[in-house]
Amino acid sequence: MTVDTDAPPTAPPAFGSADNLRQRARSVGMNPDYWYAVEEVRNVDPGSVTEVVFWKQSIALYRSEDGSFHAMENRCLHRQIKLSLGEVEGCRLVCGYHGWEYDEDGQVAEIPDLFGRKQAPRLSVRTYPVQVRYGLVWIFPGDPALTDERKIPEIPELEGPGRWACVPLTFDLSAHHSIIIDNVSDFSHAYLHRQYRPFDGATLTRHETIGDNVHLAYETRVGRGRISGLFVDHERLNTNHMELCYEYPYQRSDTDGEIKHWLFVLPIDERTTRTFFLFYFRSLKIPMLPVRIPRWAMTTVLRLANRMLIGPLLSQDRWAVEAEQTGYEHNWNAAPIEVNPVVRSFQQVTVRKWQEHLDQEEAAAKAIDA
Ligand code: FES
Ligand SMILES: [Fe+2]
């Protein structure tokens, strides 16, 4: 007899019917009232359009021929086909079917054939605020009134003339965002990386939730792998300590102020997440010598490091989080067992922020009815 182990017996519970914290965490979206990275700038040429998704909402992201970015609801008001199937002309997005033209404000600015009508009807689709920062395009999918209050994280090392080199790494992962947040900050998975040893022997020394942020620190041996160990200056830096933060909805780490990363997640649906990793280093050293790699060479070195070291390392995490997603879908009813207390804290914040969003939506709906 053969048993099909690929097909889950029943779907995991939705948020409202979840029984425990893990089930709730694995079912939620992310609060839309934040800026979310959606694409790397270098992947969208001027005069082109692409589809991005924030928690099941399809968005047409296009770049005018002048290089500026715009985002709008991804459906033509005429027959509801995706505007991302169209083309960019100048500053307008043109639907691929009958050629209706949408301007940057989402207004239908031109209808090629009006069948004798004098004027095009006044119609518009929803637009989203867009910013470009750190080589990434960011969208604000929530309440537009909050765009100024909620900031894109400040990363002074990545701006200005003396900025540190950084080459983003993007992955589309078949896993829920909460599985990814658990993975990147729970250092109990050193075993997975036994070949590269980015962290070794982690002891949790701080674990504190302050507002929407979970702060943690580990005593751990950072960057001791056979290759990475050659580039990290263990003489000069304290590589026995790492601080991390789940700064909802973002995540970051810091080793002695000189080796840092940010992770920006884009939740797509219950089993899909896009991740943008920014790793940056004040400097790396030339292997075998007590000499730093010059600033001008760092971008090239980082490209190589991404390809040869950080990329393969994160591919191990990809394997793990995707396997965990499959495991969860098959065994969502199993008792949740955790050894690292930070995991529970991440999940609590993730669930609370989603609940806040649902409560706000409900209050807004009531206000309209009243
Ligand atoms: S469907 Fe878009 S113009 Fe007709
Ligand atoms: Fe990892």
CSV table of C-alpha atoms in Angstrom, one decimal, residues 38-39 43-44 48-52 59-63 69-70 74 83-85 88 93 274:
chain,number,residue,atom,x,y,z
A,38,VAL,CA,8.3,44.9,-2.3
A,39,GLU,CA,11.0,44.8,-4.9
A,43,ASN,CA,14.7,44.6,-10.9
A,44,VAL,CA,12.3,47.2,-12.4
A,48,SER,CA,8.2,48.6,-17.1
A,49,VAL,CA,5.5,47.1,-14.8
A,50,THR,CA,5.5,44.2,-12.4
A,51,GLU,CA,3.1,42.6,-10.0
A,52,VAL,CA,3.8,42.6,-6.3
A,59,ILE,CA,-0.5,45.6,-6.7
A,60,ALA,CA,0.8,46.8,-10.0
A,61,LEU,CA,4.2,48.4,-9.4
A,62,TYR,CA,5.4,50.4,-12.4
A,63,ARG,CA,8.2,52.7,-13.2
A,69,PHE,CA,7.9,54.4,-9.2
A,70,HIS,CA,4.1,54.2,-8.8
A,74,ASN,CA,-3.8,45.7,-9.9
A,83,LEU,CA,-2.9,46.1,-15.0
A,84,SER,CA,0.5,44.5,-14.6
A,85,LEU,CA,-0.3,42.7,-17.9
A,88,VAL,CA,4.0,51.8,-19.4
A,93,LEU,CA,0.1,52.6,-17.1
A,274,ARG,CA,9.2,37.4,0.0
